[in-house]
Amino acid sequence: MCAAYRNIQLDGLRGIAALNVAIFHTILGMDESLIQRVVYGKFSELNGPYDWLAKIVLKVFSGETAVFIFFVLSGAVLFQNLMRDRSPPVVTASRFIVRRTFRIYPALIACLLFMTAVSAFMGHPIILTNLLINAFLFDFPINGVTWTLNVEMVGVAFVLLAYFGYRVAGLIGLGVVVTGIWLFLKFAGMPIALTFKYFWFYFVVGMIIPTGAGSSVAKFLPAWSIIPIMLTVIFFKSTLQQIAIGLLVTMLFYDRAGRFGSWLSASWSQFLGRISYSFYLYNFVVFVNLCAYVKSFTWVANHPIEAGLLASVVTVMATIPLAYLSMRYVEMPGIALGRQLTSRSELTKVQAT
């Protein structure tokens, strides 16, 4: 697989999305009743100005929307990388699966072991069964946010099969494979893929972006359209939001977002983008323990939004060093090992045997 061109605007978007997840989780950690009452509650059912304020803040910093963006980004970037690979199918598939596994699992395992050590130190030992279940992504008893990694790993097979359909018959082939997989997920009982069936469409949106169809859409998107697109991403749900996220990523993918793209290219957002995966993992460790402490103050019960926003500053600052160390000493070596194992010379040796 060729070395992929790294789109720094997409990196910046990934970093901002990870930051939103941290803020969102910290606010909800102050008052979990906000989830049903405000996050999933209708505007017409909100109780007074404070709930309205909470609704707006949680829309702007929506961790759910951030996760949807992650899935679209994965679809776009992974499919783009596959489009550059013209190796035989077996080689393409093995290379893709191995590299994706070594991209996701080293940081995941390291984080789970870190959480196990922290829990043991605090007098709450984690049983081995829960560690293994979370490590294999069957369930998420240790680190709740790792449910998205289940979606990402199931998405590996989904994206790979869709690519082979595209390789054979273009967008028609992609559509045929996607439809077949969707029907399979809808009617077949696959426990490991039960979560993925709710999010497969985000990967489809992402996969279309690097194709000619995505390029054609990008040509008709003026830079000013980023404003209504962003507002739709933030304040709408369901199909409209899915389309808007796709258009947002498309504009950044093809460098059509003007000043917004330049803002995402800034050094600070690039740094967040580089550490975003580990930041996402370790943020859970930090905010759970921080929120348990902060909630002991009586003021927090009546001011969860203000308390959450203030505490999120601490959450972010405390997570960044952990994320950087993980990125530097776990993620990067894992990525390098995955590339080494799937280098052309190694694959040639495997084929020869």
Short mmCIF file of N, CA, C and O in Angstrom, two decimals, residues 288-334:
data_model
loop_
_atom_site.label_atom_id
_atom_site.label_comp_id
_atom_site.label_asym_id
_atom_site.label_seq_id
_atom_site.Cartn_x
_atom_site.Cartn_y
_atom_site.Cartn_z
N VAL A 288 -13.93 10.10 34.64
CA VAL A 288 -14.66 9.30 35.63
C VAL A 288 -14.18 9.61 37.04
O VAL A 288 -14.97 9.83 37.96
N ASN A 289 -12.87 9.66 37.23
CA ASN A 289 -12.32 9.93 38.55
C ASN A 289 -12.49 11.39 38.96
O ASN A 289 -12.79 11.68 40.12
N LEU A 290 -12.35 12.30 38.01
CA LEU A 290 -12.51 13.72 38.32
C LEU A 290 -13.95 14.03 38.70
O LEU A 290 -14.20 14.75 39.68
N CYS A 291 -14.89 13.53 37.93
CA CYS A 291 -16.30 13.82 38.20
C CYS A 291 -16.72 13.26 39.55
O CYS A 291 -17.52 13.88 40.26
N ALA A 292 -16.21 12.09 39.91
CA ALA A 292 -16.55 11.51 41.21
C ALA A 292 -16.12 12.43 42.35
O ALA A 292 -16.81 12.54 43.37
N TYR A 293 -15.00 13.13 42.16
CA TYR A 293 -14.52 14.08 43.18
C TYR A 293 -15.31 15.39 43.15
O TYR A 293 -15.78 15.87 44.18
N VAL A 294 -15.48 15.95 41.97
CA VAL A 294 -16.13 17.26 41.85
C VAL A 294 -17.59 17.21 42.29
O VAL A 294 -18.10 18.15 42.89
N LYS A 295 -18.26 16.11 42.04
CA LYS A 295 -19.68 15.99 42.39
C LYS A 295 -19.93 16.02 43.90
O LYS A 295 -21.07 16.17 44.35
N SER A 296 -18.87 15.90 44.69
CA SER A 296 -19.03 15.96 46.14
C SER A 296 -19.35 17.37 46.63
O SER A 296 -19.81 17.55 47.76
N PHE A 297 -19.13 18.38 45.78
CA PHE A 297 -19.45 19.76 46.15
C PHE A 297 -20.93 20.03 45.86
O PHE A 297 -21.42 19.75 44.76
N THR A 298 -21.62 20.58 46.84
CA THR A 298 -23.08 20.78 46.70
C THR A 298 -23.44 21.74 45.58
O THR A 298 -24.51 21.62 44.98
N TRP A 299 -22.58 22.69 45.27
CA TRP A 299 -22.85 23.68 44.22
C TRP A 299 -23.06 23.01 42.87
O TRP A 299 -23.84 23.48 42.04
N VAL A 300 -22.39 21.90 42.66
CA VAL A 300 -22.41 21.23 41.36
C VAL A 300 -23.81 20.73 41.00
O VAL A 300 -24.22 20.77 39.84
N ALA A 301 -24.56 20.28 42.00
CA ALA A 301 -25.88 19.72 41.74
C ALA A 301 -26.81 20.70 41.03
O ALA A 301 -27.62 20.30 40.19
N ASN A 302 -26.68 21.99 41.34
CA ASN A 302 -27.53 23.01 40.73
C ASN A 302 -26.88 23.71 39.54
O ASN A 302 -27.53 24.50 38.86
N HIS A 303 -25.60 23.43 39.29
CA HIS A 303 -24.88 24.09 38.19
C HIS A 303 -24.03 23.07 37.43
O HIS A 303 -22.81 23.25 37.30
N PRO A 304 -24.62 22.00 36.92
CA PRO A 304 -23.82 20.97 36.25
C PRO A 304 -23.14 21.45 34.97
O PRO A 304 -22.05 20.98 34.64
N ILE A 305 -23.77 22.41 34.26
CA ILE A 305 -23.16 22.89 33.02
C ILE A 305 -21.90 23.70 33.32
O ILE A 305 -20.83 23.45 32.74
N GLU A 306 -22.02 24.67 34.23
CA GLU A 306 -20.86 25.48 34.58
C GLU A 306 -19.74 24.62 35.18
O GLU A 306 -18.57 24.76 34.82
N ALA A 307 -20.15 23.72 36.09
CA ALA A 307 -19.16 22.85 36.72
C ALA A 307 -18.49 21.94 35.69
O ALA A 307 -17.27 21.72 35.73
N GLY A 308 -19.29 21.42 34.76
CA GLY A 308 -18.75 20.54 33.73
C GLY A 308 -17.78 21.25 32.80
O GLY A 308 -16.74 20.71 32.44
N LEU A 309 -18.13 22.48 32.42
CA LEU A 309 -17.25 23.24 31.53
C LEU A 309 -15.93 23.57 32.22
O LEU A 309 -14.85 23.47 31.62
N LEU A 310 -16.01 23.94 33.50
CA LEU A 310 -14.78 24.24 34.25
C LEU A 310 -13.95 22.97 34.46
O LEU A 310 -12.73 22.97 34.25
N ALA A 311 -14.63 21.89 34.84
CA ALA A 311 -13.91 20.64 35.08
C ALA A 311 -13.31 20.08 33.79
O ALA A 311 -12.29 19.38 33.83
N SER A 312 -13.95 20.37 32.65
CA SER A 312 -13.44 19.84 31.38
C SER A 312 -12.06 20.41 31.06
O SER A 312 -11.27 19.76 30.37
N VAL A 313 -11.78 21.63 31.55
CA VAL A 313 -10.44 22.19 31.35
C VAL A 313 -9.42 21.31 32.05
O VAL A 313 -8.35 20.98 31.49
N VAL A 314 -9.73 20.91 33.27
CA VAL A 314 -8.84 20.01 34.02
C VAL A 314 -8.76 18.65 33.33
O VAL A 314 -7.68 18.07 33.20
N THR A 315 -9.91 18.16 32.88
CA THR A 315 -9.94 16.87 32.19
C THR A 315 -9.02 16.87 30.98
O THR A 315 -8.22 15.95 30.77
N VAL A 316 -9.14 17.90 30.16
CA VAL A 316 -8.33 17.98 28.94
C VAL A 316 -6.85 18.10 29.29
O VAL A 316 -6.01 17.38 28.71
N MET A 317 -6.51 18.97 30.24
CA MET A 317 -5.11 19.17 30.60
C MET A 317 -4.49 17.91 31.20
O MET A 317 -3.31 17.62 30.98
N ALA A 318 -5.29 17.17 31.96
CA ALA A 318 -4.77 15.94 32.57
C ALA A 318 -4.66 14.80 31.56
O ALA A 318 -3.80 13.92 31.70
N THR A 319 -5.52 14.81 30.55
CA THR A 319 -5.52 13.73 29.56
C THR A 319 -4.40 13.90 28.54
O THR A 319 -3.84 12.90 28.06
N ILE A 320 -4.07 15.12 28.18
CA ILE A 320 -3.09 15.37 27.12
C ILE A 320 -1.74 14.68 27.38
O ILE A 320 -1.21 14.01 26.47
N PRO A 321 -1.15 14.78 28.58
CA PRO A 321 0.14 14.08 28.79
C PRO A 321 0.02 12.57 28.62
O PRO A 321 0.90 11.94 28.02
N LEU A 322 -1.05 11.97 29.15
CA LEU A 322 -1.25 10.54 29.00
C LEU A 322 -1.40 10.16 27.53
O LEU A 322 -0.84 9.16 27.06
N ALA A 323 -2.17 10.98 26.81
CA ALA A 323 -2.40 10.71 25.39
C ALA A 323 -1.11 10.84 24.58
O ALA A 323 -0.84 10.04 23.68
N TYR A 324 -0.32 11.84 24.91
CA TYR A 324 0.94 12.03 24.18
C TYR A 324 1.89 10.84 24.39
O TYR A 324 2.48 10.34 23.44
N LEU A 325 2.01 10.42 25.65
CA LEU A 325 2.89 9.29 25.95
C LEU A 325 2.41 8.03 25.23
O LEU A 325 3.22 7.26 24.71
N SER A 326 1.09 7.82 25.22
CA SER A 326 0.53 6.67 24.53
C SER A 326 0.78 6.75 23.03
O SER A 326 1.16 5.75 22.40
N MET A 327 0.56 7.93 22.47
CA MET A 327 0.79 8.10 21.03
C MET A 327 2.26 7.86 20.68
O MET A 327 2.58 7.14 19.73
N ARG A 328 3.15 8.42 21.50
CA ARG A 328 4.58 8.36 21.20
C ARG A 328 5.17 6.97 21.40
O ARG A 328 5.98 6.50 20.59
N TYR A 329 4.78 6.30 22.47
CA TYR A 329 5.45 5.06 22.85
C TYR A 329 4.61 3.80 22.65
O TYR A 329 5.11 2.70 22.86
N VAL A 330 3.33 3.95 22.28
CA VAL A 330 2.50 2.77 22.02
C VAL A 330 1.94 2.81 20.60
O VAL A 330 2.13 1.87 19.82
N GLU A 331 1.23 3.90 20.26
CA GLU A 331 0.62 3.98 18.93
C GLU A 331 1.65 3.92 17.81
O GLU A 331 1.54 3.10 16.88
N MET A 332 2.64 4.80 17.87
CA MET A 332 3.62 4.88 16.78
C MET A 332 4.40 3.59 16.59
O MET A 332 4.55 3.12 15.45
N PRO A 333 4.91 2.96 17.66
CA PRO A 333 5.57 1.66 17.47
C PRO A 333 4.62 0.60 16.91
O PRO A 333 5.02 -0.24 16.10
N GLY A 334 3.35 0.63 17.35
CA GLY A 334 2.38 -0.33 16.83
C GLY A 334 2.14 -0.14 15.34
O GLY A 334 2.09 -1.12 14.57
#
